[in-house]
Amino acid sequence: MRKFIVGTDWWTDCDDAVAMRILARTHKSRQIKIEGIGINACMEYSVTSLEGFLNTEEVYDIPLGIDLKATDFGGNPPYQKRLSVHAKKFKNNKDASDAVKLYRKILSKADEKLEIIEIGYLQVIADVLKSKADEISDKSGLELINDKVSKIWVMAGKWDEENGKENNFARSSRSAEAGNIFCDLCPVPVTFLGWEIGHSVITGGELQQNDVLYQVLIDHKKPDGRSSWDPMLVLLAIIGNEEKAGYQTVCGKASVNAENGLNNFIKIPDGNHKYVIKAKSDDYYKNIINNLIRTI
Ligand SMILES: [Ca+2]
């Protein structure tokens, strides 16, 4: 079974919750195994709301980590507090592991290579890449990722123009610096799914009104559905093959400006980075995602 670590900003947009339902359901049905989730945008209810949501999905066994420093995003959508009432294990953010330590621990214990999905900001992976040997492992983060990760799937960037600008790289000085470090240092293959892919694919509008995920969309003021950046990236990662998932790819080397988070791409035939281009209609992806997340 393929195993994953998942990173999410789980706060600043509701498409993370749509993506998390797909992840939770495929984990629960043992199609994949999620070894841990690292939250990279921290607000008062981050850990309890994620645990609460996973509990409503009847998924109880995934370790959670968080970057407690990443508090400067703003906004307080009601669903975070609303989902927290379903939490049992965690009382607050400090009960969860530090996300970098969680990643290092999972990687050091892995007996076969796993994959990483990132649907938020890159600072946790960047900090793992920069991490040195510690009490968890005598290997650096770069060595751990090189040895234990086969592929990283990232929702970030805007790849249909030069100097593309997208939230997960360009939101803040932290996100820009992290994107720069990630693109420069990451030693394993990376596939990016950019803003231009998910923007016009609207999902979640067909959920039933008593569904907790539907309430999340209402709280985010998107009752008719939300752009599918994160669910499309998660679906692509779970399928595990860009062509089978309905995409063409462009190979090369991605870069992110450390000052402003703008992204660029140099095409190289055997490059370690890819970005995807849709080979199907928007309805193709929309129908698959709506089917995967439907209210039961
Ligand atoms: Ca996200």
Short mmCIF file of C-alpha atoms in Angstrom, two decimals, residues 10-154:
data_model
loop_
_atom_site.label_atom_id
_atom_site.label_comp_id
_atom_site.label_asym_id
_atom_site.label_seq_id
_atom_site.Cartn_x
_atom_site.Cartn_y
_atom_site.Cartn_z
CA TRP A 10 -6.30 23.74 6.98
CA TRP A 11 -7.66 27.18 7.67
CA THR A 12 -7.24 29.78 4.97
CA ASP A 13 -9.53 28.14 2.40
CA CYS A 14 -12.20 25.44 2.47
CA ASP A 15 -10.79 23.35 -0.40
CA ASP A 16 -8.43 21.74 2.13
CA ALA A 17 -11.48 20.24 3.81
CA VAL A 18 -12.80 18.87 0.50
CA ALA A 19 -9.35 17.37 -0.12
CA MET A 20 -9.22 16.00 3.43
CA ARG A 21 -12.47 14.11 2.90
CA ILE A 22 -10.94 12.36 -0.14
CA LEU A 23 -7.81 11.55 1.87
CA ALA A 24 -9.78 10.34 4.89
CA ARG A 25 -12.03 8.10 2.82
CA THR A 26 -9.19 6.53 0.83
CA HIS A 27 -7.24 6.02 4.08
CA LYS A 28 -10.25 4.47 5.79
CA SER A 29 -10.87 2.09 2.87
CA ARG A 30 -7.16 1.15 2.93
CA GLN A 31 -6.46 2.29 -0.62
CA ILE A 32 -3.64 4.41 0.83
CA LYS A 33 -2.16 4.95 4.29
CA ILE A 34 -1.69 8.43 5.73
CA GLU A 35 1.21 8.27 8.17
CA GLY A 36 0.75 11.78 9.50
CA ILE A 37 -0.64 15.24 8.77
CA GLY A 38 1.31 18.46 9.36
CA ILE A 39 -0.68 21.71 9.65
CA ASN A 40 1.27 24.70 8.30
CA ALA A 41 -1.14 27.55 9.15
CA CYS A 42 -1.90 27.85 12.85
CA MET A 43 -5.00 29.40 14.41
CA GLU A 44 -6.68 28.79 17.76
CA TYR A 45 -8.64 25.69 16.73
CA SER A 46 -6.32 24.19 14.09
CA VAL A 47 -5.54 20.83 15.68
CA THR A 48 -8.89 20.29 17.36
CA SER A 49 -10.82 21.17 14.19
CA LEU A 50 -8.74 18.81 12.06
CA GLU A 51 -9.05 16.01 14.61
CA GLY A 52 -12.76 16.77 14.88
CA PHE A 53 -13.23 16.58 11.12
CA LEU A 54 -11.29 13.31 10.90
CA ASN A 55 -13.42 11.91 13.72
CA THR A 56 -16.57 12.73 11.74
CA GLU A 57 -14.97 10.73 8.90
CA GLU A 58 -14.40 7.87 11.38
CA VAL A 59 -10.65 8.11 10.95
CA TYR A 60 -8.97 8.06 14.35
CA ASP A 61 -5.43 6.84 13.85
CA ILE A 62 -3.51 9.60 12.03
CA PRO A 63 -0.81 11.48 14.02
CA LEU A 64 -1.10 15.28 13.77
CA GLY A 65 1.66 17.89 13.81
CA ILE A 66 1.60 21.67 13.53
CA ASP A 67 3.86 24.66 12.93
CA LEU A 68 2.93 26.79 15.96
CA LYS A 69 4.80 29.79 14.55
CA ALA A 70 2.66 30.13 11.41
CA THR A 71 -0.06 32.32 12.94
CA ASP A 72 -0.02 35.37 10.66
CA PHE A 73 -2.73 34.60 8.13
CA GLY A 74 -5.85 36.31 9.46
CA GLY A 75 -9.48 35.30 9.13
CA ASN A 76 -11.52 33.20 11.50
CA PRO A 77 -13.99 31.05 9.56
CA PRO A 78 -16.69 29.62 11.88
CA TYR A 79 -16.08 26.02 10.79
CA GLN A 80 -12.82 25.76 12.72
CA LYS A 81 -14.57 26.22 16.07
CA ARG A 82 -17.59 24.27 14.86
CA LEU A 83 -15.51 21.18 13.96
CA SER A 84 -13.56 21.36 17.23
CA VAL A 85 -16.53 20.05 19.20
CA HIS A 86 -15.92 16.65 17.57
CA ALA A 87 -12.33 16.44 18.90
CA LYS A 88 -11.57 13.90 21.61
CA LYS A 89 -7.82 13.36 21.79
CA PHE A 90 -6.50 16.91 21.45
CA LYS A 91 -7.48 19.86 23.65
CA ASN A 92 -5.38 22.51 21.87
CA ASN A 93 -2.59 23.00 19.33
CA LYS A 94 0.16 22.32 21.86
CA ASP A 95 -1.06 18.74 22.31
CA ALA A 96 0.08 17.95 18.75
CA SER A 97 3.67 17.28 17.69
CA ASP A 98 5.90 19.88 16.11
CA ALA A 99 5.32 19.25 12.38
CA VAL A 100 9.03 19.11 11.47
CA LYS A 101 9.66 16.55 14.23
CA LEU A 102 6.64 14.54 13.10
CA TYR A 103 7.94 14.43 9.52
CA ARG A 104 11.44 13.46 10.68
CA LYS A 105 10.05 10.76 12.94
CA ILE A 106 7.84 9.24 10.23
CA LEU A 107 10.66 9.35 7.66
CA SER A 108 13.24 7.85 10.01
CA LYS A 109 10.93 4.94 10.89
CA ALA A 110 9.76 4.24 7.33
CA ASP A 111 10.90 0.83 6.09
CA GLU A 112 10.00 1.67 2.51
CA LYS A 113 9.77 4.88 0.54
CA LEU A 114 6.71 7.03 1.02
CA GLU A 115 5.28 10.09 -0.74
CA ILE A 116 4.45 13.58 0.47
CA ILE A 117 1.34 15.57 -0.45
CA GLU A 118 1.42 19.32 0.21
CA ILE A 119 -1.76 21.39 -0.12
CA GLY A 120 -0.59 24.40 1.88
CA TYR A 121 2.60 26.32 2.53
CA LEU A 122 6.05 24.81 2.09
CA GLN A 123 7.81 25.96 5.27
CA VAL A 124 7.50 22.64 7.10
CA ILE A 125 9.05 20.66 4.23
CA ALA A 126 11.68 23.40 3.80
CA ASP A 127 12.52 23.17 7.51
CA VAL A 128 12.73 19.38 7.23
CA LEU A 129 15.11 19.77 4.26
CA LYS A 130 17.32 22.12 6.32
CA SER A 131 17.14 20.02 9.50
CA LYS A 132 20.25 18.43 10.97
CA ALA A 133 20.74 15.14 12.80
CA ASP A 134 18.94 15.12 16.15
CA GLU A 135 17.56 12.76 18.80
CA ILE A 136 15.06 11.42 16.23
CA SER A 137 17.59 10.46 13.54
CA ASP A 138 21.29 10.72 12.91
CA LYS A 139 20.49 11.71 9.32
CA SER A 140 19.93 15.22 8.02
CA GLY A 141 16.54 16.11 6.60
CA LEU A 142 18.01 16.15 3.12
CA GLU A 143 19.30 12.59 3.63
CA LEU A 144 15.96 11.45 5.09
CA ILE A 145 13.99 12.81 2.16
CA ASN A 146 16.48 11.44 -0.36
CA ASP A 147 16.38 7.99 1.29
CA LYS A 148 12.73 7.72 2.28
CA VAL A 149 10.64 9.78 -0.16
CA SER A 150 9.93 8.69 -3.74
CA LYS A 151 7.84 11.68 -4.84
CA ILE A 152 6.33 14.94 -3.62
CA TRP A 153 2.99 16.25 -4.92
CA VAL A 154 2.48 19.97 -4.41
#
